[in-house]
Amino acid sequence: MLPRERQQQILIWMEEEGALRVSEISKRLTVSTATVYSDIKPLVEQQLILKSLNGIYYLPKKTHVSTYVCSYCNKQSNTRLSIQLIKLNQRIEHTCCAHCGLLRYQQIGKEVSQIICYDFLKDTMISAKIATYVINSDIHLNSCQPQVITFESVKKAKQFQLGFGGSIHNFEEAIQVMLEEKNSDRCCQPKRKRIEKNKRYLHG
């Protein structure tokens, strides 16, 4: 089987199953894992699939379509700050920023097979679980507060921090910071909760 034929077969499996380990693909195609990595490299570069430490994941074609509504705060989600949560049933939720993405993941984490964000500097797609987060930097991007910016590496995050400040965190730490801020006035809340809060205030 030629490399192109193997790549087509891999995409068929990914569309049907959503996620696979490299070792499983190797076994099915009866080729080495090195050959599989070579085959999937162009697929990753074309953003047809996402490679993570646990295997590879299928990225539905609608992932980059124009505008979505944030599933956490109901704002429009159409920028490189957005996060996508790919659920076990292959449905995709979009959030307007990493702030909302982390809080939404905390709510439905057991339903999520993969969470994806974009490197702030390169605008390349990365797994949010291995990203580095800068929280409360001095740069203002008109996103939810406390503001969260994602980077593909600690090195790039530190370089950004030197110019714009903020604190650096991994995925788990960033979620914890969001949870601590969740009930403060600085943190955005889902639209429904804001409406209910306003009603309670108006009616005593």
mmCIF file of N, CA and C in Angstrom, residues 74-178:
data_model
loop_
_atom_site.group_PDB
_atom_site.id
_atom_site.type_symbol
_atom_site.label_atom_id
_atom_site.label_comp_id
_atom_site.label_asym_id
_atom_site.label_seq_id
_atom_site.Cartn_x
_atom_site.Cartn_y
_atom_site.Cartn_z
ATOM 1 N N ASN A 74 -22.067 32.646 25.888
ATOM 2 C CA ASN A 74 -22.952 33.069 24.788
ATOM 3 C C ASN A 74 -22.438 34.238 23.957
ATOM 4 N N LYS A 75 -21.171 34.597 24.113
ATOM 5 C CA LYS A 75 -20.601 35.616 23.228
ATOM 6 C C LYS A 75 -20.276 34.978 21.882
ATOM 7 N N GLN A 76 -20.027 35.826 20.877
ATOM 8 C CA GLN A 76 -19.605 35.318 19.581
ATOM 9 C C GLN A 76 -18.197 34.742 19.687
ATOM 10 N N SER A 77 -17.975 33.612 19.033
ATOM 11 C CA SER A 77 -16.673 32.944 19.088
ATOM 12 C C SER A 77 -16.144 32.775 17.674
ATOM 13 N N ASN A 78 -15.233 33.667 17.259
ATOM 14 C CA ASN A 78 -14.717 33.572 15.894
ATOM 15 C C ASN A 78 -13.268 34.043 15.796
ATOM 16 N N THR A 79 -12.533 33.993 16.884
ATOM 17 C CA THR A 79 -11.163 34.470 16.874
ATOM 18 C C THR A 79 -10.195 33.361 17.230
ATOM 19 N N ARG A 80 -8.908 33.670 17.127
ATOM 20 C CA ARG A 80 -7.882 32.679 17.455
ATOM 21 C C ARG A 80 -7.796 32.441 18.966
ATOM 22 N N LEU A 81 -8.566 33.189 19.745
ATOM 23 C CA LEU A 81 -8.595 32.963 21.191
ATOM 24 C C LEU A 81 -9.537 31.826 21.552
ATOM 25 N N SER A 82 -10.334 31.367 20.591
ATOM 26 C CA SER A 82 -11.375 30.383 20.883
ATOM 27 C C SER A 82 -10.800 29.010 21.224
ATOM 28 N N ILE A 83 -11.624 28.228 21.899
ATOM 29 C CA ILE A 83 -11.283 26.846 22.230
ATOM 30 C C ILE A 83 -12.411 25.950 21.741
ATOM 31 N N GLN A 84 -12.049 24.774 21.249
ATOM 32 C CA GLN A 84 -13.047 23.808 20.806
ATOM 33 C C GLN A 84 -12.975 22.560 21.670
ATOM 34 N N LEU A 85 -14.126 22.111 22.096
ATOM 35 C CA LEU A 85 -14.220 20.880 22.887
ATOM 36 C C LEU A 85 -14.887 19.814 22.030
ATOM 37 N N ILE A 86 -14.123 18.794 21.651
ATOM 38 C CA ILE A 86 -14.656 17.708 20.846
ATOM 39 C C ILE A 86 -15.163 16.637 21.800
ATOM 40 N N LYS A 87 -16.467 16.395 21.758
ATOM 41 C CA LYS A 87 -17.081 15.476 22.713
ATOM 42 C C LYS A 87 -17.014 14.037 22.222
ATOM 43 N N LEU A 88 -17.269 13.116 23.117
ATOM 44 C CA LEU A 88 -17.194 11.691 22.798
ATOM 45 C C LEU A 88 -18.164 11.309 21.687
ATOM 46 N N ASN A 89 -19.260 12.038 21.548
ATOM 47 C CA ASN A 89 -20.227 11.762 20.489
ATOM 48 C C ASN A 89 -19.883 12.498 19.193
ATOM 49 N N GLN A 90 -18.661 13.088 19.136
ATOM 50 C CA GLN A 90 -18.131 13.809 17.971
ATOM 51 C C GLN A 90 -18.771 15.171 17.735
ATOM 52 N N ARG A 91 -19.637 15.616 18.634
ATOM 53 C CA ARG A 91 -20.152 16.981 18.545
ATOM 54 C C ARG A 91 -19.092 17.939 19.055
ATOM 55 N N ILE A 92 -19.111 19.168 18.547
ATOM 56 C CA ILE A 92 -18.103 20.157 18.922
ATOM 57 C C ILE A 92 -18.753 21.347 19.602
ATOM 58 N N GLU A 93 -18.211 21.723 20.742
ATOM 59 C CA GLU A 93 -18.618 22.960 21.406
ATOM 60 C C GLU A 93 -17.501 23.980 21.227
ATOM 61 N N HIS A 94 -17.883 25.235 21.050
ATOM 62 C CA HIS A 94 -16.920 26.326 20.880
ATOM 63 C C HIS A 94 -17.064 27.314 22.032
ATOM 64 N N THR A 95 -15.948 27.816 22.505
ATOM 65 C CA THR A 95 -15.989 28.895 23.491
ATOM 66 C C THR A 95 -15.224 30.088 22.940
ATOM 67 N N CYS A 96 -15.575 31.283 23.402
ATOM 68 C CA CYS A 96 -14.996 32.501 22.828
ATOM 69 C C CYS A 96 -13.537 32.699 23.208
ATOM 70 N N CYS A 97 -13.112 32.092 24.312
ATOM 71 C CA CYS A 97 -11.744 32.293 24.782
ATOM 72 C C CYS A 97 -11.329 31.136 25.687
ATOM 73 N N ALA A 98 -10.052 31.111 26.051
ATOM 74 C CA ALA A 98 -9.553 30.038 26.911
ATOM 75 C C ALA A 98 -10.172 30.087 28.303
ATOM 76 N N HIS A 99 -10.471 31.278 28.775
ATOM 77 C CA HIS A 99 -11.147 31.442 30.070
ATOM 78 C C HIS A 99 -12.419 30.598 30.100
ATOM 79 N N CYS A 100 -13.295 30.808 29.111
ATOM 80 C CA CYS A 100 -14.554 30.070 29.052
ATOM 81 C C CYS A 100 -14.324 28.594 28.725
ATOM 82 N N GLY A 101 -13.315 28.324 27.900
ATOM 83 C CA GLY A 101 -13.018 26.943 27.545
ATOM 84 C C GLY A 101 -12.620 26.106 28.742
ATOM 85 N N LEU A 102 -11.815 26.670 29.621
ATOM 86 C CA LEU A 102 -11.377 25.954 30.818
ATOM 87 C C LEU A 102 -12.552 25.714 31.777
ATOM 88 N N LEU A 103 -13.392 26.734 31.937
ATOM 89 C CA LEU A 103 -14.553 26.579 32.824
ATOM 90 C C LEU A 103 -15.566 25.584 32.256
ATOM 91 N N ARG A 104 -15.739 25.621 30.937
ATOM 92 C CA ARG A 104 -16.666 24.675 30.316
ATOM 93 C C ARG A 104 -16.126 23.245 30.412
ATOM 94 N N TYR A 105 -14.815 23.088 30.235
ATOM 95 C CA TYR A 105 -14.210 21.757 30.357
ATOM 96 C C TYR A 105 -14.397 21.223 31.781
ATOM 97 N N GLN A 106 -14.281 22.118 32.761
ATOM 98 C CA GLN A 106 -14.462 21.703 34.146
ATOM 99 C C GLN A 106 -15.883 21.193 34.371
ATOM 100 N N GLN A 107 -16.842 21.727 33.616
ATOM 101 C CA GLN A 107 -18.242 21.309 33.748
ATOM 102 C C GLN A 107 -18.505 19.956 33.078
ATOM 103 N N ILE A 108 -17.932 19.742 31.887
ATOM 104 C CA ILE A 108 -18.306 18.570 31.082
ATOM 105 C C ILE A 108 -17.113 17.690 30.712
ATOM 106 N N GLY A 109 -16.036 17.780 31.474
ATOM 107 C CA GLY A 109 -14.797 17.069 31.131
ATOM 108 C C GLY A 109 -14.964 15.596 30.795
ATOM 109 N N LYS A 110 -15.875 14.912 31.475
ATOM 110 C CA LYS A 110 -16.071 13.481 31.238
ATOM 111 C C LYS A 110 -16.698 13.197 29.877
ATOM 112 N N GLU A 111 -17.289 14.225 29.277
ATOM 113 C CA GLU A 111 -17.915 14.054 27.961
ATOM 114 C C GLU A 111 -16.974 14.429 26.823
ATOM 115 N N VAL A 112 -15.773 14.912 27.154
ATOM 116 C CA VAL A 112 -14.864 15.471 26.149
ATOM 117 C C VAL A 112 -13.747 14.498 25.805
ATOM 118 N N SER A 113 -13.563 14.255 24.509
ATOM 119 C CA SER A 113 -12.460 13.390 24.070
ATOM 120 C C SER A 113 -11.204 14.202 23.786
ATOM 121 N N GLN A 114 -11.383 15.450 23.376
ATOM 122 C CA GLN A 114 -10.224 16.308 23.084
ATOM 123 C C GLN A 114 -10.624 17.764 23.219
ATOM 124 N N ILE A 115 -9.702 18.567 23.739
ATOM 125 C CA ILE A 115 -9.925 20.008 23.850
ATOM 126 C C ILE A 115 -8.790 20.710 23.114
ATOM 127 N N ILE A 116 -9.147 21.608 22.211
ATOM 128 C CA ILE A 116 -8.191 22.202 21.275
ATOM 129 C C ILE A 116 -8.171 23.719 21.408
ATOM 130 N N CYS A 117 -6.975 24.279 21.338
ATOM 131 C CA CYS A 117 -6.827 25.733 21.349
ATOM 132 C C CYS A 117 -5.811 26.137 20.278
ATOM 133 N N TYR A 118 -5.478 27.432 20.225
ATOM 134 C CA TYR A 118 -4.535 27.940 19.231
ATOM 135 C C TYR A 118 -3.389 28.656 19.928
ATOM 136 N N ASP A 119 -2.186 28.419 19.455
ATOM 137 C CA ASP A 119 -1.038 29.148 19.966
ATOM 138 C C ASP A 119 -1.216 30.627 19.621
ATOM 139 N N PHE A 120 -1.091 31.494 20.609
ATOM 140 C CA PHE A 120 -1.370 32.913 20.421
ATOM 141 C C PHE A 120 -0.437 33.564 19.397
ATOM 142 N N LEU A 121 0.808 33.124 19.342
ATOM 143 C CA LEU A 121 1.790 33.743 18.452
ATOM 144 C C LEU A 121 1.721 33.190 17.029
ATOM 145 N N LYS A 122 1.589 31.881 16.900
ATOM 146 C CA LYS A 122 1.623 31.255 15.575
ATOM 147 C C LYS A 122 0.244 30.982 14.988
ATOM 148 N N ASP A 123 -0.788 31.013 15.824
ATOM 149 C CA ASP A 123 -2.147 30.681 15.403
ATOM 150 C C ASP A 123 -2.250 29.239 14.890
ATOM 151 N N THR A 124 -1.407 28.350 15.436
ATOM 152 C CA THR A 124 -1.461 26.939 15.068
ATOM 153 C C THR A 124 -2.252 26.170 16.114
ATOM 154 N N MET A 125 -2.914 25.114 15.678
ATOM 155 C CA MET A 125 -3.772 24.332 16.547
ATOM 156 C C MET A 125 -2.956 23.412 17.444
ATOM 157 N N ILE A 126 -3.285 23.373 18.728
ATOM 158 C CA ILE A 126 -2.585 22.512 19.677
ATOM 159 C C ILE A 126 -3.595 21.915 20.663
ATOM 160 N N SER A 127 -3.183 20.845 21.320
ATOM 161 C CA SER A 127 -4.024 20.275 22.372
ATOM 162 C C SER A 127 -3.966 21.185 23.591
ATOM 163 N N ALA A 128 -5.127 21.558 24.096
ATOM 164 C CA ALA A 128 -5.172 22.459 25.254
ATOM 165 C C ALA A 128 -4.572 21.820 26.497
ATOM 166 N N LYS A 129 -4.547 20.491 26.552
ATOM 167 C CA LYS A 129 -4.034 19.810 27.736
ATOM 168 C C LYS A 129 -2.517 19.914 27.859
ATOM 169 N N ILE A 130 -1.838 20.180 26.757
ATOM 170 C CA ILE A 130 -0.373 20.321 26.819
ATOM 171 C C ILE A 130 0.065 21.760 26.571
ATOM 172 N N ALA A 131 -0.906 22.668 26.462
ATOM 173 C CA ALA A 131 -0.587 24.086 26.245
ATOM 174 C C ALA A 131 -0.118 24.728 27.543
ATOM 175 N N THR A 132 0.489 25.911 27.405
ATOM 176 C CA THR A 132 0.889 26.725 28.556
ATOM 177 C C THR A 132 0.025 27.983 28.559
ATOM 178 N N TYR A 133 -0.416 28.406 29.731
ATOM 179 C CA TYR A 133 -1.383 29.500 29.851
ATOM 180 C C TYR A 133 -0.791 30.697 30.589
ATOM 181 N N VAL A 134 -0.986 31.879 30.017
ATOM 182 C CA VAL A 134 -0.613 33.126 30.694
ATOM 183 C C VAL A 134 -1.913 33.814 31.107
ATOM 184 N N ILE A 135 -2.055 34.043 32.403
ATOM 185 C CA ILE A 135 -3.282 34.613 32.956
ATOM 186 C C ILE A 135 -3.026 36.012 33.501
ATOM 187 N N ASN A 136 -3.937 36.928 33.197
ATOM 188 C CA ASN A 136 -3.877 38.310 33.697
ATOM 189 C C ASN A 136 -2.658 39.092 33.203
ATOM 190 N N SER A 137 -2.354 38.987 31.908
ATOM 191 C CA SER A 137 -1.272 39.805 31.344
ATOM 192 C C SER A 137 -1.773 41.231 31.141
ATOM 193 N N ASP A 138 -0.844 42.141 30.835
ATOM 194 C CA ASP A 138 -1.201 43.550 30.676
ATOM 195 C C ASP A 138 -1.792 43.862 29.302
ATOM 196 N N ILE A 139 -1.694 42.929 28.360
ATOM 197 C CA ILE A 139 -2.267 43.161 27.036
ATOM 198 C C ILE A 139 -3.775 42.903 27.109
ATOM 199 N N HIS A 140 -4.573 43.774 26.488
ATOM 200 C CA HIS A 140 -6.022 43.658 26.580
ATOM 201 C C HIS A 140 -6.594 43.228 25.229
ATOM 202 N N LEU A 141 -7.268 42.089 25.209
ATOM 203 C CA LEU A 141 -7.759 41.493 23.971
ATOM 204 C C LEU A 141 -9.276 41.456 23.892
ATOM 205 N N ASN A 142 -9.942 42.180 24.756
ATOM 206 C CA ASN A 142 -11.413 42.212 24.767
ATOM 207 C C ASN A 142 -12.003 40.817 24.943
ATOM 208 N N SER A 143 -11.381 40.032 25.815
ATOM 209 C CA SER A 143 -11.894 38.695 26.113
ATOM 210 C C SER A 143 -12.370 38.655 27.559
ATOM 211 N N CYS A 144 -12.955 37.532 27.946
ATOM 212 C CA CYS A 144 -13.486 37.407 29.300
ATOM 213 C C CYS A 144 -12.371 37.503 30.342
ATOM 214 N N GLN A 145 -12.729 37.973 31.521
ATOM 215 C CA GLN A 145 -11.769 38.183 32.604
ATOM 216 C C GLN A 145 -11.943 37.145 33.702
ATOM 217 N N PRO A 146 -10.859 36.698 34.340
ATOM 218 C CA PRO A 146 -9.475 37.037 34.030
ATOM 219 C C PRO A 146 -9.046 36.468 32.674
ATOM 220 N N GLN A 147 -8.330 37.281 31.939
ATOM 221 C CA GLN A 147 -7.933 36.938 30.577
ATOM 222 C C GLN A 147 -6.924 35.798 30.570
ATOM 223 N N VAL A 148 -7.113 34.857 29.638
ATOM 224 C CA VAL A 148 -6.222 33.701 29.520
ATOM 225 C C VAL A 148 -5.716 33.616 28.081
ATOM 226 N N ILE A 149 -4.396 33.515 27.913
ATOM 227 C CA ILE A 149 -3.788 33.401 26.579
ATOM 228 C C ILE A 149 -3.004 32.099 26.508
ATOM 229 N N THR A 150 -3.119 31.398 25.390
ATOM 230 C CA THR A 150 -2.514 30.068 25.258
ATOM 231 C C THR A 150 -1.271 30.082 24.375
ATOM 232 N N PHE A 151 -0.298 29.263 24.778
ATOM 233 C CA PHE A 151 0.960 29.123 24.037
ATOM 234 C C PHE A 151 1.321 27.653 23.924
ATOM 235 N N GLU A 152 2.063 27.313 22.871
ATOM 236 C CA GLU A 152 2.425 25.911 22.666
ATOM 237 C C GLU A 152 3.587 25.473 23.550
ATOM 238 N N SER A 153 4.331 26.420 24.120
ATOM 239 C CA SER A 153 5.473 26.044 24.945
ATOM 240 C C SER A 153 5.658 27.009 26.112
ATOM 241 N N VAL A 154 6.304 26.508 27.148
ATOM 242 C CA VAL A 154 6.618 27.339 28.313
ATOM 243 C C VAL A 154 7.579 28.458 27.904
ATOM 244 N N LYS A 155 8.516 28.130 27.018
ATOM 245 C CA LYS A 155 9.510 29.124 26.568
ATOM 246 C C LYS A 155 8.832 30.340 25.943
ATOM 247 N N LYS A 156 7.882 30.107 25.037
ATOM 248 C CA LYS A 156 7.182 31.223 24.385
ATOM 249 C C LYS A 156 6.330 31.999 25.399
ATOM 250 N N ALA A 157 5.737 31.281 26.340
ATOM 251 C CA ALA A 157 4.926 31.940 27.370
ATOM 252 C C ALA A 157 5.793 32.851 28.235
ATOM 253 N N LYS A 158 6.986 32.380 28.586
ATOM 254 C CA LYS A 158 7.896 33.186 29.404
ATOM 255 C C LYS A 158 8.372 34.426 28.649
ATOM 256 N N GLN A 159 8.634 34.271 27.348
ATOM 257 C CA GLN A 159 9.050 35.419 26.545
ATOM 258 C C GLN A 159 7.930 36.465 26.491
ATOM 259 N N PHE A 160 6.696 35.995 26.351
ATOM 260 C CA PHE A 160 5.539 36.894 26.347
ATOM 261 C C PHE A 160 5.391 37.557 27.712
ATOM 262 N N GLN A 161 5.570 36.781 28.762
ATOM 263 C CA GLN A 161 5.437 37.286 30.132
ATOM 264 C C GLN A 161 6.427 38.414 30.408
ATOM 265 N N LEU A 162 7.624 38.335 29.859
ATOM 266 C CA LEU A 162 8.639 39.372 30.065
ATOM 267 C C LEU A 162 8.150 40.730 29.574
ATOM 268 N N GLY A 163 7.388 40.725 28.486
ATOM 269 C CA GLY A 163 6.900 41.989 27.937
ATOM 270 C C GLY A 163 5.564 42.433 28.478
ATOM 271 N N PHE A 164 4.703 41.463 28.815
ATOM 272 C CA PHE A 164 3.323 41.817 29.161
ATOM 273 C C PHE A 164 2.858 41.331 30.527
ATOM 274 N N GLY A 165 3.744 40.687 31.283
ATOM 275 C CA GLY A 165 3.381 40.252 32.621
ATOM 276 C C GLY A 165 2.422 39.074 32.620
ATOM 277 N N GLY A 166 1.791 38.851 33.758
ATOM 278 C CA GLY A 166 0.868 37.739 33.907
ATOM 279 C C GLY A 166 1.528 36.549 34.584
ATOM 280 N N SER A 167 0.722 35.572 34.975
ATOM 281 C CA SER A 167 1.245 34.365 35.618
ATOM 282 C C SER A 167 1.142 33.185 34.658
ATOM 283 N N ILE A 168 2.088 32.247 34.762
ATOM 284 C CA ILE A 168 2.168 31.110 33.848
ATOM 285 C C ILE A 168 1.675 29.846 34.538
ATOM 286 N N HIS A 169 0.851 29.081 33.818
ATOM 287 C CA HIS A 169 0.262 27.873 34.397
ATOM 288 C C HIS A 169 0.140 26.768 33.353
ATOM 289 N N ASN A 170 0.110 25.515 33.827
ATOM 290 C CA ASN A 170 -0.218 24.411 32.935
ATOM 291 C C ASN A 170 -1.741 24.245 32.918
ATOM 292 N N PHE A 171 -2.244 23.252 32.228
ATOM 293 C CA PHE A 171 -3.682 23.058 32.041
ATOM 294 C C PHE A 171 -4.429 22.933 33.367
ATOM 295 N N GLU A 172 -3.967 22.024 34.226
ATOM 296 C CA GLU A 172 -4.656 21.791 35.498
ATOM 297 C C GLU A 172 -4.616 23.025 36.392
ATOM 298 N N GLU A 173 -3.459 23.693 36.432
ATOM 299 C CA GLU A 173 -3.317 24.898 37.260
ATOM 300 C C GLU A 173 -4.238 26.017 36.752
ATOM 301 N N ALA A 174 -4.321 26.159 35.423
ATOM 302 C CA ALA A 174 -5.153 27.217 34.841
ATOM 303 C C ALA A 174 -6.631 26.999 35.188
ATOM 304 N N ILE A 175 -7.069 25.739 35.152
ATOM 305 C CA ILE A 175 -8.453 25.439 35.534
ATOM 306 C C ILE A 175 -8.692 25.825 36.991
ATOM 307 N N GLN A 176 -7.742 25.532 37.850
ATOM 308 C CA GLN A 176 -7.878 25.852 39.265
ATOM 309 C C GLN A 176 -7.982 27.356 39.482
ATOM 310 N N VAL A 177 -7.178 28.128 38.742
ATOM 311 C CA VAL A 177 -7.244 29.591 38.849
ATOM 312 C C VAL A 177 -8.622 30.083 38.413
ATOM 313 N N MET A 178 -9.140 29.515 37.325
ATOM 314 C CA MET A 178 -10.465 29.915 36.836
ATOM 315 C C MET A 178 -11.549 29.598 37.872
#
